[in-house]
MMTF fields as JSON, N, C-alpha, C and O atoms, coordinates in Angstrom:
{
  "mmtfVersion": "1.0.0",
  "mmtfProducer": "UNKNOWN",
  "numBonds": 559,
  "numAtoms": 560,
  "numGroups": 140,
  "numChains": 1,
  "numModels": 1,
  "chainsPerModel": [1],
  "groupsPerChain": [140],
  "chainIdList": ["A"],
  "bondAtomList": [4, 2, 8, 6, 12, 10, 16, 14, 20, 18, 24, 22, 28, 26, 32, 30, 36, 34, 40, 38, 44, 42, 48, 46, 52, 50, 56, 54, 60, 58, 64, 62, 68, 66, 72, 70, 76, 74, 80, 78, 84, 82, 88, 86, 92, 90, 96, 94, 100, 98, 104, 102, 108, 106, 112, 110, 116, 114, 120, 118, 124, 122, 128, 126, 132, 130, 136, 134, 140, 138, 144, 142, 148, 146, 152, 150, 156, 154, 160, 158, 164, 162, 168, 166, 172, 170, 176, 174, 180, 178, 184, 182, 188, 186, 192, 190, 196, 194, 200, 198, 204, 202, 208, 206, 212, 210, 216, 214, 220, 218, 224, 222, 228, 226, 232, 230, 236, 234, 240, 238, 244, 242, 248, 246, 252, 250, 256, 254, 260, 258, 264, 262, 268, 266, 272, 270, 276, 274, 280, 278, 284, 282, 288, 286, 292, 290, 296, 294, 300, 298, 304, 302, 308, 306, 312, 310, 316, 314, 320, 318, 324, 322, 328, 326, 332, 330, 336, 334, 340, 338, 344, 342, 348, 346, 352, 350, 356, 354, 360, 358, 364, 362, 368, 366, 372, 370, 376, 374, 380, 378, 384, 382, 388, 386, 392, 390, 396, 394, 400, 398, 404, 402, 408, 406, 412, 410, 416, 414, 420, 418, 424, 422, 428, 426, 432, 430, 436, 434, 440, 438, 444, 442, 448, 446, 452, 450, 456, 454, 460, 458, 464, 462, 468, 466, 472, 470, 476, 474, 480, 478, 484, 482, 488, 486, 492, 490, 496, 494, 500, 498, 504, 502, 508, 506, 512, 510, 516, 514, 520, 518, 524, 522, 528, 526, 532, 530, 536, 534, 540, 538, 544, 542, 548, 546, 552, 550, 556, 554],
  "bondOrderList": [1, 1, 1, 1, 1, 1, 1, 1, 1, 1, 1, 1, 1, 1, 1, 1, 1, 1, 1, 1, 1, 1, 1, 1, 1, 1, 1, 1, 1, 1, 1, 1, 1, 1, 1, 1, 1, 1, 1, 1, 1, 1, 1, 1, 1, 1, 1, 1, 1, 1, 1, 1, 1, 1, 1, 1, 1, 1, 1, 1, 1, 1, 1, 1, 1, 1, 1, 1, 1, 1, 1, 1, 1, 1, 1, 1, 1, 1, 1, 1, 1, 1, 1, 1, 1, 1, 1, 1, 1, 1, 1, 1, 1, 1, 1, 1, 1, 1, 1, 1, 1, 1, 1, 1, 1, 1, 1, 1, 1, 1, 1, 1, 1, 1, 1, 1, 1, 1, 1, 1, 1, 1, 1, 1, 1, 1, 1, 1, 1, 1, 1, 1, 1, 1, 1, 1, 1, 1, 1],
  "groupList": [{"groupName": "MET", "atomNameList": ["N", "CA", "C", "O"], "elementList": ["N", "C", "C", "O"], "formalChargeList": [0, 0, 0, 0], "bondAtomList": [1, 0, 2, 1, 3, 2], "bondOrderList": [1, 1, 2], "singleLetterCode": "M", "chemCompType": "L-PEPTIDE LINKING"}, {"groupName": "ASP", "atomNameList": ["N", "CA", "C", "O"], "elementList": ["N", "C", "C", "O"], "formalChargeList": [0, 0, 0, 0], "bondAtomList": [1, 0, 2, 1, 3, 2], "bondOrderList": [1, 1, 2], "singleLetterCode": "D", "chemCompType": "L-PEPTIDE LINKING"}, {"groupName": "PHE", "atomNameList": ["N", "CA", "C", "O"], "elementList": ["N", "C", "C", "O"], "formalChargeList": [0, 0, 0, 0], "bondAtomList": [1, 0, 2, 1, 3, 2], "bondOrderList": [1, 1, 2], "singleLetterCode": "F", "chemCompType": "L-PEPTIDE LINKING"}, {"groupName": "SER", "atomNameList": ["N", "CA", "C", "O"], "elementList": ["N", "C", "C", "O"], "formalChargeList": [0, 0, 0, 0], "bondAtomList": [1, 0, 2, 1, 3, 2], "bondOrderList": [1, 1, 2], "singleLetterCode": "S", "chemCompType": "L-PEPTIDE LINKING"}, {"groupName": "LYS", "atomNameList": ["N", "CA", "C", "O"], "elementList": ["N", "C", "C", "O"], "formalChargeList": [0, 0, 0, 0], "bondAtomList": [1, 0, 2, 1, 3, 2], "bondOrderList": [1, 1, 2], "singleLetterCode": "K", "chemCompType": "L-PEPTIDE LINKING"}, {"groupName": "LEU", "atomNameList": ["N", "CA", "C", "O"], "elementList": ["N", "C", "C", "O"], "formalChargeList": [0, 0, 0, 0], "bondAtomList": [1, 0, 2, 1, 3, 2], "bondOrderList": [1, 1, 2], "singleLetterCode": "L", "chemCompType": "L-PEPTIDE LINKING"}, {"groupName": "ALA", "atomNameList": ["N", "CA", "C", "O"], "elementList": ["N", "C", "C", "O"], "formalChargeList": [0, 0, 0, 0], "bondAtomList": [1, 0, 2, 1, 3, 2], "bondOrderList": [1, 1, 2], "singleLetterCode": "A", "chemCompType": "L-PEPTIDE LINKING"}, {"groupName": "ARG", "atomNameList": ["N", "CA", "C", "O"], "elementList": ["N", "C", "C", "O"], "formalChargeList": [0, 0, 0, 0], "bondAtomList": [1, 0, 2, 1, 3, 2], "bondOrderList": [1, 1, 2], "singleLetterCode": "R", "chemCompType": "L-PEPTIDE LINKING"}, {"groupName": "VAL", "atomNameList": ["N", "CA", "C", "O"], "elementList": ["N", "C", "C", "O"], "formalChargeList": [0, 0, 0, 0], "bondAtomList": [1, 0, 2, 1, 3, 2], "bondOrderList": [1, 1, 2], "singleLetterCode": "V", "chemCompType": "L-PEPTIDE LINKING"}, {"groupName": "GLU", "atomNameList": ["N", "CA", "C", "O"], "elementList": ["N", "C", "C", "O"], "formalChargeList": [0, 0, 0, 0], "bondAtomList": [1, 0, 2, 1, 3, 2], "bondOrderList": [1, 1, 2], "singleLetterCode": "E", "chemCompType": "L-PEPTIDE LINKING"}, {"groupName": "PRO", "atomNameList": ["N", "CA", "C", "O"], "elementList": ["N", "C", "C", "O"], "formalChargeList": [0, 0, 0, 0], "bondAtomList": [1, 0, 2, 1, 3, 2], "bondOrderList": [1, 1, 2], "singleLetterCode": "P", "chemCompType": "L-PEPTIDE LINKING"}, {"groupName": "GLY", "atomNameList": ["N", "CA", "C", "O"], "elementList": ["N", "C", "C", "O"], "formalChargeList": [0, 0, 0, 0], "bondAtomList": [1, 0, 2, 1, 3, 2], "bondOrderList": [1, 1, 2], "singleLetterCode": "G", "chemCompType": "PEPTIDE LINKING"}, {"groupName": "ILE", "atomNameList": ["N", "CA", "C", "O"], "elementList": ["N", "C", "C", "O"], "formalChargeList": [0, 0, 0, 0], "bondAtomList": [1, 0, 2, 1, 3, 2], "bondOrderList": [1, 1, 2], "singleLetterCode": "I", "chemCompType": "L-PEPTIDE LINKING"}, {"groupName": "THR", "atomNameList": ["N", "CA", "C", "O"], "elementList": ["N", "C", "C", "O"], "formalChargeList": [0, 0, 0, 0], "bondAtomList": [1, 0, 2, 1, 3, 2], "bondOrderList": [1, 1, 2], "singleLetterCode": "T", "chemCompType": "L-PEPTIDE LINKING"}, {"groupName": "HIS", "atomNameList": ["N", "CA", "C", "O"], "elementList": ["N", "C", "C", "O"], "formalChargeList": [0, 0, 0, 0], "bondAtomList": [1, 0, 2, 1, 3, 2], "bondOrderList": [1, 1, 2], "singleLetterCode": "H", "chemCompType": "L-PEPTIDE LINKING"}, {"groupName": "GLN", "atomNameList": ["N", "CA", "C", "O"], "elementList": ["N", "C", "C", "O"], "formalChargeList": [0, 0, 0, 0], "bondAtomList": [1, 0, 2, 1, 3, 2], "bondOrderList": [1, 1, 2], "singleLetterCode": "Q", "chemCompType": "L-PEPTIDE LINKING"}, {"groupName": "CYS", "atomNameList": ["N", "CA", "C", "O"], "elementList": ["N", "C", "C", "O"], "formalChargeList": [0, 0, 0, 0], "bondAtomList": [1, 0, 2, 1, 3, 2], "bondOrderList": [1, 1, 2], "singleLetterCode": "C", "chemCompType": "L-PEPTIDE LINKING"}, {"groupName": "ASN", "atomNameList": ["N", "CA", "C", "O"], "elementList": ["N", "C", "C", "O"], "formalChargeList": [0, 0, 0, 0], "bondAtomList": [1, 0, 2, 1, 3, 2], "bondOrderList": [1, 1, 2], "singleLetterCode": "N", "chemCompType": "L-PEPTIDE LINKING"}, {"groupName": "TYR", "atomNameList": ["N", "CA", "C", "O"], "elementList": ["N", "C", "C", "O"], "formalChargeList": [0, 0, 0, 0], "bondAtomList": [1, 0, 2, 1, 3, 2], "bondOrderList": [1, 1, 2], "singleLetterCode": "Y", "chemCompType": "L-PEPTIDE LINKING"}],
  "groupTypeList": [0, 1, 2, 3, 3, 4, 5, 5, 6, 7, 6, 8, 1, 9, 0, 6, 5, 5, 10, 11, 12, 11, 4, 7, 13, 6, 5, 7, 5, 8, 5, 14, 5, 5, 4, 15, 10, 3, 6, 7, 13, 0, 6, 5, 3, 15, 6, 5, 13, 9, 5, 7, 9, 15, 3, 15, 2, 16, 4, 15, 16, 14, 17, 12, 3, 1, 5, 10, 5, 16, 1, 12, 16, 6, 17, 8, 17, 7, 1, 4, 3, 5, 8, 16, 8, 8, 9, 1, 12, 7, 1, 8, 0, 6, 12, 9, 17, 13, 3, 15, 2, 4, 11, 8, 18, 14, 8, 5, 11, 11, 4, 12, 3, 10, 0, 1, 11, 12, 11, 10, 14, 1, 5, 13, 12, 6, 3, 5, 8, 15, 4, 8, 7, 3, 4, 9, 12, 4, 9, 5],
  "groupIdList": [1, 2, 3, 4, 5, 6, 7, 8, 9, 10, 11, 12, 13, 14, 15, 16, 17, 18, 19, 20, 21, 22, 23, 24, 25, 26, 27, 28, 29, 30, 31, 32, 33, 34, 35, 36, 37, 38, 39, 40, 41, 42, 43, 44, 45, 46, 47, 48, 49, 50, 51, 52, 53, 54, 55, 56, 57, 58, 59, 60, 61, 62, 63, 64, 65, 66, 67, 68, 69, 70, 71, 72, 73, 74, 75, 76, 77, 78, 79, 80, 81, 82, 83, 84, 85, 86, 87, 88, 89, 90, 91, 92, 93, 94, 95, 96, 97, 98, 99, 100, 101, 102, 103, 104, 105, 106, 107, 108, 109, 110, 111, 112, 113, 114, 115, 116, 117, 118, 119, 120, 121, 122, 123, 124, 125, 126, 127, 128, 129, 130, 131, 132, 133, 134, 135, 136, 137, 138, 139, 140],
  "secStructList": [7, 7, 7, 1, 7, 2, 2, 2, 2, 2, 2, 2, 2, 2, 2, 2, 6, 1, 6, 6, 7, 7, 2, 2, 2, 2, 2, 2, 2, 2, 2, 2, 2, 2, 2, 1, 7, 2, 2, 2, 2, 2, 2, 2, 2, 2, 2, 2, 2, 2, 2, 2, 2, 2, 7, 3, 3, 7, 6, 6, 6, 7, 7, 3, 3, 1, 1, 1, 1, 7, 2, 2, 2, 2, 7, 6, 6, 1, 3, 3, 3, 3, 3, 3, 3, 3, 1, 1, 2, 2, 2, 2, 2, 2, 2, 2, 6, 6, 6, 7, 7, 7, 3, 3, 3, 3, 3, 7, 1, 1, 7, 7, 5, 4, 4, 4, 6, 5, 7, 4, 4, 4, 6, 6, 2, 2, 2, 2, 2, 2, 2, 2, 2, 6, 6, 7, 7, 1, 5, 7],
  "xCoordList": [41.01, 41.56, 41.869, 42.41, 41.4, 41.723, 43.189, 43.565, 43.902, 45.117, 45.113, 44.445, 45.906, 46.058, 47.079, 47.159, 47.844, 48.935, 48.864, 48.723, 48.962, 48.881, 50.189, 50.176, 51.224, 52.64, 52.436, 52.786, 51.844, 51.659, 50.669, 50.927, 49.577, 48.698, 49.407, 49.077, 50.139, 50.741, 51.796, 51.848, 52.636, 53.569, 52.837, 53.403, 51.609, 50.754, 50.369, 50.618, 49.762, 49.133, 50.292, 50.06, 51.46, 52.604, 52.995, 53.273, 53.028, 53.462, 52.475, 52.868, 51.21, 49.995, 50.073, 49.558, 50.727, 50.891, 51.804, 51.96, 52.374, 53.425, 52.463, 51.434, 52.864, 52.085, 52.073, 53.074, 50.764, 50.704, 50.583, 50.459, 50.653, 50.579, 49.269, 49.06, 48.488, 47.241, 47.437, 48.544, 46.449, 46.501, 46.916, 47.684, 46.594, 46.923, 48.359, 49.07, 48.857, 50.253, 51.178, 52.258, 50.621, 51.407, 51.505, 52.593, 50.47, 50.492, 51.476, 52.308, 51.412, 52.413, 53.822, 54.668, 54.101, 55.586, 55.913, 57.069, 55.079, 55.367, 55.654, 56.691, 54.78, 55.049, 56.33, 57.141, 56.571, 57.928, 59.088, 59.967, 59.003, 60.159, 60.238, 61.331, 59.025, 59.205, 59.883, 60.464, 59.77, 60.557, 61.994, 62.729, 62.45, 63.815, 64.734, 64.269, 65.972, 66.928, 66.804, 66.448, 67.113, 67.026, 68.135, 68.05, 69.106, 70.071, 69.511, 69.809, 68.774, 68.234, 67.251, 67.32, 66.417, 65.416, 66.121, 65.754, 67.034, 67.831, 68.683, 68.846, 69.149, 69.888, 69.032, 69.394, 67.715, 66.74, 66.411, 66.396, 66.147, 65.767, 66.858, 66.591, 68.11, 69.453, 69.518, 69.814, 69.223, 69.319, 68.409, 68.785, 67.178, 66.073, 66.439, 66.251, 66.975, 67.288, 68.401, 68.366, 69.336, 70.546, 70.131, 70.604, 69.309, 68.734, 68.054, 68.257, 67.212, 66.45, 67.295, 67.053, 68.329, 69.205, 70.296, 70.638, 70.886, 72.061, 71.878, 72.69, 70.654, 70.674, 70.107, 69.509, 70.349, 70.057, 69.631, 69.807, 69.134, 68.82, 70.056, 70.525, 70.439, 71.658, 71.174, 70.045, 72.218, 71.94, 71.687, 71.083, 72.104, 71.914, 70.626, 69.817, 70.378, 69.433, 68.137, 67.118, 68.409, 67.458, 67.116, 66.106, 68.176, 68.304, 68.623, 69.157, 68.338, 68.748, 70.265, 70.782, 70.901, 72.337, 72.903, 72.254, 74.233, 74.773, 75.649, 76.08, 75.872, 76.6, 75.893, 74.771, 76.464, 75.819, 75.506, 74.423, 76.442, 76.26, 76.113, 76.867, 75.062, 74.972, 76.029, 76.87, 76.188, 77.18, 76.941, 77.915, 75.643, 75.476, 75.927, 76.605, 75.553, 76.058, 77.479, 78.087, 78.115, 79.457, 80.374, 81.555, 79.678, 80.541, 81.0, 80.118, 82.261, 82.724, 82.538, 82.769, 82.13, 81.835, 80.462, 80.197, 79.475, 78.236, 78.08, 78.811, 77.133, 77.014, 75.97, 74.771, 76.508, 75.582, 74.627, 73.817, 74.777, 73.996, 72.714, 71.776, 72.696, 71.67, 70.871, 71.374, 69.745, 68.949, 67.586, 66.774, 67.494, 66.277, 65.323, 65.627, 64.259, 63.313, 62.49, 61.857, 62.504, 61.696, 60.822, 60.973, 59.851, 58.961, 59.513, 59.458, 60.153, 60.707, 61.956, 62.346, 62.523, 63.696, 63.688, 64.712, 62.443, 62.357, 62.557, 63.045, 62.169, 62.278, 63.837, 64.327, 64.59, 65.994, 66.676, 67.543, 66.331, 66.717, 66.364, 67.133, 65.142, 64.734, 65.605, 66.023, 65.839, 66.58, 67.972, 68.616, 68.577, 69.87, 70.171, 71.289, 69.114, 69.225, 69.416, 69.883, 69.066, 69.156, 70.547, 70.953, 71.319, 72.79, 72.855, 73.904, 71.741, 71.756, 71.868, 72.453, 71.318, 71.206, 72.601, 73.084, 73.274, 74.561, 74.57, 75.623, 73.454, 73.273, 73.019, 73.387, 72.373, 71.961, 70.633, 69.965, 69.973, 68.633, 68.274, 69.08, 66.895, 66.171, 64.962, 64.052, 65.076, 63.963, 62.917, 63.273, 61.676, 60.61, 60.225, 59.936, 60.234, 59.728, 58.202, 57.583, 57.559, 56.065, 55.531, 56.287, 54.111, 53.5, 52.39, 51.687, 52.34, 51.23, 49.88, 49.566, 49.089, 47.846, 47.031, 47.078, 46.274, 45.293, 44.35, 44.092, 43.868, 42.948, 43.629, 42.972, 44.94, 45.62, 46.352, 47.078, 46.129, 46.766, 48.219, 48.949, 48.711, 50.108, 50.148, 49.572, 51.011, 51.058, 52.631, 53.474, 52.965, 54.405, 55.25, 56.394, 54.792, 55.589, 55.999, 56.874, 55.245, 55.56, 56.522, 56.935, 56.959, 57.94, 59.203, 59.229, 60.207, 61.387, 61.726, 62.797, 60.409, 60.378, 61.219, 61.773, 61.3, 62.049, 63.502, 64.119, 64.146, 65.491, 65.754, 66.777, 64.72, 64.942, 64.83, 65.645, 63.95, 63.844, 65.189, 65.678, 65.714, 67.039, 68.106, 68.889, 68.089, 69.175, 68.965, 69.924, 67.74, 67.514, 67.942, 68.674, 67.552, 67.942, 69.41, 69.851, 70.093, 71.618, 72.291, 73.512, 71.496, 72.017, 72.988, 73.718, 72.84, 73.552, 73.236, 73.989, 71.85, 71.153, 70.984, 70.531, 71.37, 71.222, 70.015, 69.314, 69.745, 68.678, 67.914, 68.544, 66.563, 65.812, 64.909, 64.151],
  "yCoordList": [56.141, 57.422, 58.258, 57.855, 59.506, 60.444, 61.1, 61.314, 61.381, 62.066, 63.293, 63.383, 64.254, 65.44, 65.37, 66.187, 64.265, 64.079, 62.673, 61.731, 62.49, 61.263, 60.541, 59.329, 61.213, 60.492, 59.794, 58.639, 60.616, 60.099, 58.845, 57.779, 59.067, 57.909, 56.625, 55.538, 56.646, 55.749, 55.045, 53.815, 55.803, 55.256, 54.504, 53.538, 54.923, 54.325, 53.049, 51.982, 53.117, 51.985, 50.769, 49.578, 51.275, 50.163, 49.573, 48.377, 50.444, 50.002, 49.025, 48.047, 49.32, 48.581, 47.162, 46.244, 47.013, 45.591, 44.642, 43.473, 45.176, 44.314, 43.628, 44.164, 42.383, 41.569, 42.223, 42.596, 42.323, 42.795, 44.457, 45.081, 44.937, 46.419, 46.857, 46.579, 47.522, 48.123, 49.583, 50.121, 50.088, 51.692, 52.501, 53.395, 52.446, 53.35, 53.295, 54.3, 51.86, 51.8, 52.243, 52.799, 51.927, 52.434, 53.88, 54.392, 54.593, 56.123, 56.507, 57.381, 55.858, 56.245, 56.096, 56.925, 54.984, 54.648, 55.52, 55.943, 55.873, 56.734, 58.114, 58.714, 58.602, 59.958, 59.871, 60.787, 58.941, 58.848, 59.061, 59.908, 58.113, 58.22, 59.614, 60.043, 60.426, 61.608, 62.632, 63.594, 62.347, 63.223, 62.941, 63.771, 61.916, 61.492, 62.33, 62.846, 62.397, 62.98, 62.148, 60.97, 62.858, 62.164, 60.992, 60.092, 61.195, 60.111, 58.834, 57.715, 59.035, 58.001, 57.086, 55.857, 57.736, 57.084, 56.502, 55.397, 57.106, 56.637, 55.259, 54.319, 55.309, 54.159, 52.913, 51.797, 53.28, 52.194, 51.658, 50.45, 52.603, 52.197, 51.373, 50.263, 51.802, 50.958, 49.744, 48.802, 49.574, 48.282, 47.324, 46.171, 47.709, 46.886, 46.566, 45.409, 47.494, 47.14, 46.228, 45.33, 46.298, 45.519, 44.108, 43.08, 44.116, 42.734, 41.897, 40.689, 42.62, 42.159, 41.698, 40.668, 42.492, 42.209, 41.22, 40.37, 41.327, 40.435, 39.073, 38.15, 39.169, 37.898, 36.806, 37.063, 35.586, 34.401, 33.264, 33.444, 32.234, 31.205, 30.062, 29.731, 29.605, 28.58, 27.342, 26.852, 26.953, 25.784, 24.525, 23.644, 24.346, 23.231, 23.246, 22.33, 24.296, 24.121, 25.19, 25.138, 26.061, 27.097, 28.189, 28.888, 28.293, 29.418, 30.773, 30.686, 31.825, 33.053, 33.333, 33.119, 33.8, 33.885, 34.891, 35.319, 35.378, 36.33, 35.666, 36.26, 34.405, 33.376, 32.263, 32.041, 31.456, 30.214, 29.335, 28.75, 29.201, 28.372, 29.351, 30.313, 29.051, 29.861, 29.669, 28.826, 30.425, 30.253, 28.874, 28.228, 28.396, 27.25, 26.012, 25.12, 25.989, 24.872, 24.835, 23.765, 26.074, 26.214, 25.797, 25.506, 25.78, 25.549, 24.043, 23.184, 23.687, 22.446, 21.624, 20.415, 22.315, 21.925, 21.441, 20.814, 21.68, 21.25, 19.742, 19.314, 18.977, 17.625, 17.588, 17.767, 17.344, 17.315, 16.126, 16.048, 15.252, 14.072, 14.393, 13.596, 15.417, 15.712, 16.92, 18.043, 16.708, 17.82, 18.098, 17.24, 19.397, 19.865, 20.536, 21.623, 19.913, 20.433, 21.541, 21.321, 22.696, 23.839, 24.29, 23.892, 25.158, 25.688, 26.831, 26.877, 27.943, 28.962, 29.474, 28.959, 30.537, 31.097, 31.642, 31.698, 32.044, 32.428, 31.307, 31.482, 30.215, 28.917, 28.74, 28.475, 28.859, 28.604, 29.758, 29.392, 30.878, 32.015, 31.592, 31.717, 31.116, 30.91, 29.676, 29.75, 28.608, 27.541, 27.907, 27.426, 28.729, 29.038, 29.917, 29.926, 30.792, 31.55, 30.855, 31.431, 29.5, 28.66, 28.186, 27.808, 28.175, 27.594, 26.255, 25.824, 25.47, 24.062, 23.006, 21.936, 23.336, 22.509, 22.623, 23.722, 21.377, 21.318, 20.874, 20.954, 20.433, 19.881, 21.19, 22.349, 20.721, 21.665, 21.636, 20.893, 22.433, 22.672, 22.364, 22.225, 22.241, 22.239, 23.043, 22.756, 24.157, 25.062, 24.768, 24.876, 24.411, 24.047, 25.402, 25.375, 26.211, 27.643, 27.811, 28.621, 27.044, 27.215, 25.983, 25.22, 25.758, 24.551, 24.275, 25.12, 23.06, 22.495, 23.032, 22.944, 23.623, 24.262, 24.207, 25.082, 23.002, 22.84, 24.157, 24.613, 24.72, 25.715, 27.003, 27.74, 27.162, 28.197, 27.884, 28.694, 26.751, 26.21, 25.911, 25.888, 25.657, 25.325, 23.7, 23.074, 23.244, 21.745, 21.352, 22.25, 20.117, 19.761, 20.287, 20.621, 20.415, 20.978, 22.413, 22.903, 23.125, 24.49, 24.76, 25.899, 23.611, 23.702, 22.949, 22.321, 23.004, 22.296, 21.012, 20.62, 20.291, 18.936, 17.965, 16.992, 18.201, 17.283, 17.395, 16.33, 18.489, 18.398, 17.636, 17.005, 17.788, 17.041, 15.584, 14.857, 15.017, 13.775, 13.17, 12.091, 14.088, 13.7, 13.424, 12.478, 14.507, 14.437, 12.886, 12.157, 12.589, 11.411, 10.351, 9.476, 10.334, 9.139, 9.019, 7.958, 9.981, 9.906, 9.479, 9.488, 9.156, 8.615, 9.512, 9.074, 10.782, 11.788, 12.071, 12.546, 11.669, 12.089, 10.774, 9.766, 10.827, 9.914, 10.06, 9.095, 11.384, 11.677, 12.896, 13.858, 12.832, 13.892, 14.444, 15.372],
  "zCoordList": [-7.143, -6.632, -7.934, -8.964, -7.643, -8.68, -8.535, -7.383, -9.413, -9.315, -10.173, -11.204, -9.691, -10.443, -11.614, -12.531, -11.436, -12.439, -12.968, -12.188, -14.346, -14.997, -14.612, -14.401, -14.525, -14.01, -12.633, -12.392, -11.787, -10.441, -10.514, -9.955, -11.217, -11.482, -12.114, -11.639, -12.91, -13.547, -12.641, -12.627, -11.887, -10.948, -9.739, -9.229, -9.281, -8.313, -8.937, -8.378, -10.09, -10.757, -10.909, -10.699, -11.28, -11.477, -10.224, -10.132, -9.176, -7.804, -7.144, -6.508, -7.316, -6.966, -7.403, -6.765, -8.5, -9.179, -8.45, -8.802, -7.458, -6.598, -5.674, -5.262, -5.363, -4.281, -2.929, -2.317, -2.516, -1.12, -0.943, 0.111, -2.216, -2.154, -2.944, -4.125, -2.187, -2.527, -3.113, -3.148, -3.5, -4.043, -3.039, -3.395, -1.711, -0.655, -0.385, -0.365, -0.137, 0.008, -1.076, -0.873, -2.36, -3.453, -3.521, -3.786, -3.307, -3.161, -2.195, -2.439, -1.049, 0.078, -0.299, 0.034, -1.032, -1.4, -2.554, -2.589, -3.53, -4.612, -3.956, -4.237, -3.121, -2.526, -1.817, -1.952, -1.137, -0.231, -1.233, -1.068, -2.418, -3.461, -4.036, -4.408, -4.142, -4.716, -3.944, -4.448, -2.477, -1.565, -1.506, -0.97, -1.975, -1.847, -2.883, -3.899, -2.538, -3.439, -4.892, -4.942, -5.922, -7.143, -7.383, -8.218, -6.533, -6.589, -5.958, -6.375, -5.042, -4.238, -5.131, -5.11, -5.842, -6.578, -7.8, -8.201, -8.381, -9.523, -9.114, -9.893, -7.87, -7.38, -7.336, -7.707, -6.78, -6.648, -8.066, -8.301, -9.002, -10.431, -10.911, -11.373, -10.855, -11.348, -10.873, -11.608, -9.436, -8.796, -9.292, -9.498, -9.517, -10.061, -11.442, -11.819, -12.316, -13.713, -13.731, -14.572, -12.987, -12.974, -12.458, -12.943, -11.547, -11.12, -12.134, -12.259, -12.873, -14.042, -15.13, -15.758, -15.364, -16.66, -16.328, -17.151, -15.05, -14.857, -13.932, -13.869, -13.249, -12.429, -13.371, -14.417, -12.905, -13.71, -12.677, -11.472, -13.112, -12.247, -12.328, -13.417, -11.298, -11.117, -12.056, -12.036, -12.851, -13.73, -13.079, -13.691, -11.854, -11.07, -10.256, -10.411, -9.344, -8.638, -8.754, -8.067, -9.685, -10.168, -9.181, -9.262, -8.106, -7.141, -7.971, -9.077, -7.499, -8.133, -7.865, -6.768, -8.888, -8.899, -9.737, -10.692, -9.434, -10.454, -11.512, -12.5, -11.229, -12.027, -12.46, -12.005, -13.373, -13.867, -12.689, -12.65, -11.672, -10.344, -9.24, -9.095, -8.429, -7.264, -6.366, -6.68, -5.062, -4.065, -3.38, -2.994, -3.213, -2.627, -3.471, -2.961, -4.702, -5.627, -5.714, -5.68, -5.838, -6.073, -4.999, -5.187, -3.693, -2.547, -2.448, -2.433, -2.382, -2.414, -1.027, -0.99, 0.052, 1.268, 1.444, 2.469, 0.482, 0.608, 0.107, -0.786, 0.693, 0.345, -0.773, -0.563, -1.988, -3.143, -3.312, -4.236, -2.395, -2.456, -1.562, -1.541, -0.924, 0.082, -0.528, -0.522, -1.004, -1.75, -1.014, -0.667, -0.849, -0.178, -1.265, -1.755, -1.597, -2.604, -1.943, -0.91, -2.53, -2.122, -3.173, -4.328, -2.814, -3.795, -4.549, -5.778, -3.67, -4.311, -3.505, -2.457, -4.12, -3.637, -2.173, -1.493, -1.736, -0.344, 0.659, 1.776, 0.208, 1.129, 1.192, 2.29, 0.178, 0.276, 1.306, 2.1, 1.265, 2.112, 3.712, 4.666, 3.736, 5.111, 5.737, 6.892, 4.961, 5.536, 5.627, 6.559, 4.759, 5.081, 6.108, 6.624, 6.514, 7.688, 8.861, 9.844, 8.888, 10.227, 10.35, 11.449, 9.296, 9.026, 9.463, 9.94, 9.341, 9.862, 8.66, 8.828, 7.525, 6.259, 5.602, 5.325, 5.345, 4.856, 3.297, 2.664, 2.728, 1.452, 0.426, 0.618, -0.576, -1.617, -1.833, -1.114, -2.862, -3.103, -4.398, -5.318, -4.498, -5.914, -5.654, -4.876, -6.454, -6.322, -7.559, -8.732, -7.192, -8.036, -8.812, -10.008, -8.298, -9.07, -8.844, -9.533, -7.866, -7.87, -7.202, -6.601, -7.308, -6.881, -7.866, -8.42, -7.99, -9.002, -8.424, -7.237, -9.447, -8.975, -10.383, -11.248, -10.439, -11.704, -11.839, -12.953, -10.694, -10.67, -11.44, -12.175, -11.191, -11.864, -13.148, -13.726, -13.519, -14.979, -14.836, -15.827, -13.496, -13.392, -13.087, -12.197, -14.117, -14.006, -13.811, -13.805, -13.667, -13.562, -14.552, -14.245, -15.815, -16.873, -16.796, -17.511, -15.793, -15.492, -14.53, -14.314, -13.849, -12.739, -13.153, -14.211, -12.361, -12.71, -12.197, -11.734, -12.387, -11.928, -12.817, -12.305, -13.988, -15.09, -14.683, -14.645, -14.376, -13.909, -12.597, -12.33, -11.856, -10.535, -10.852, -10.283, -11.675, -11.986, -12.573, -12.241, -13.534, -14.072, -13.198, -13.295, -12.14, -11.052, -10.253, -10.001, -9.961, -9.234, -10.067, -9.606, -11.289, -12.059, -12.431, -12.872, -12.277, -12.56, -11.116, -10.962, -10.22, -9.076, -8.128, -7.239, -8.499, -7.734, -6.358, -5.508, -6.223, -4.854, -4.096, -4.639, -2.813, -1.841, -1.03, -0.725, -0.647, 0.191, -0.448, -0.886, -0.49, -1.117, -0.096, -0.379]
}
């Protein structure tokens, strides 16, 4: 696509780097943002910046959190001996939306994929093994 503005082209290129967003969708989103009041786009920009700078991974389960422990791991009513191992944070959200699971999670942060050069050392498997060895877990 040819653009009359280098700024527009750069914004579209950056937006198109997001998963599932092609050039046409990126252009549509960028043009939509341009039509919004400045305060709206600044709020979006600030929210993304704060997310990047202030969020962290839970030191126990590797879920995304605002604090060292996520709300799930910090909840005293959760069964810490029951652990659901999931690929990523979206899986935690999906299971939590069912309101059925009362244990805690362990987020691997991806899946082993030799074709993509991702091995066990690239995931949070070591901390999971450590939890199992410490006998904290009754059911995995």
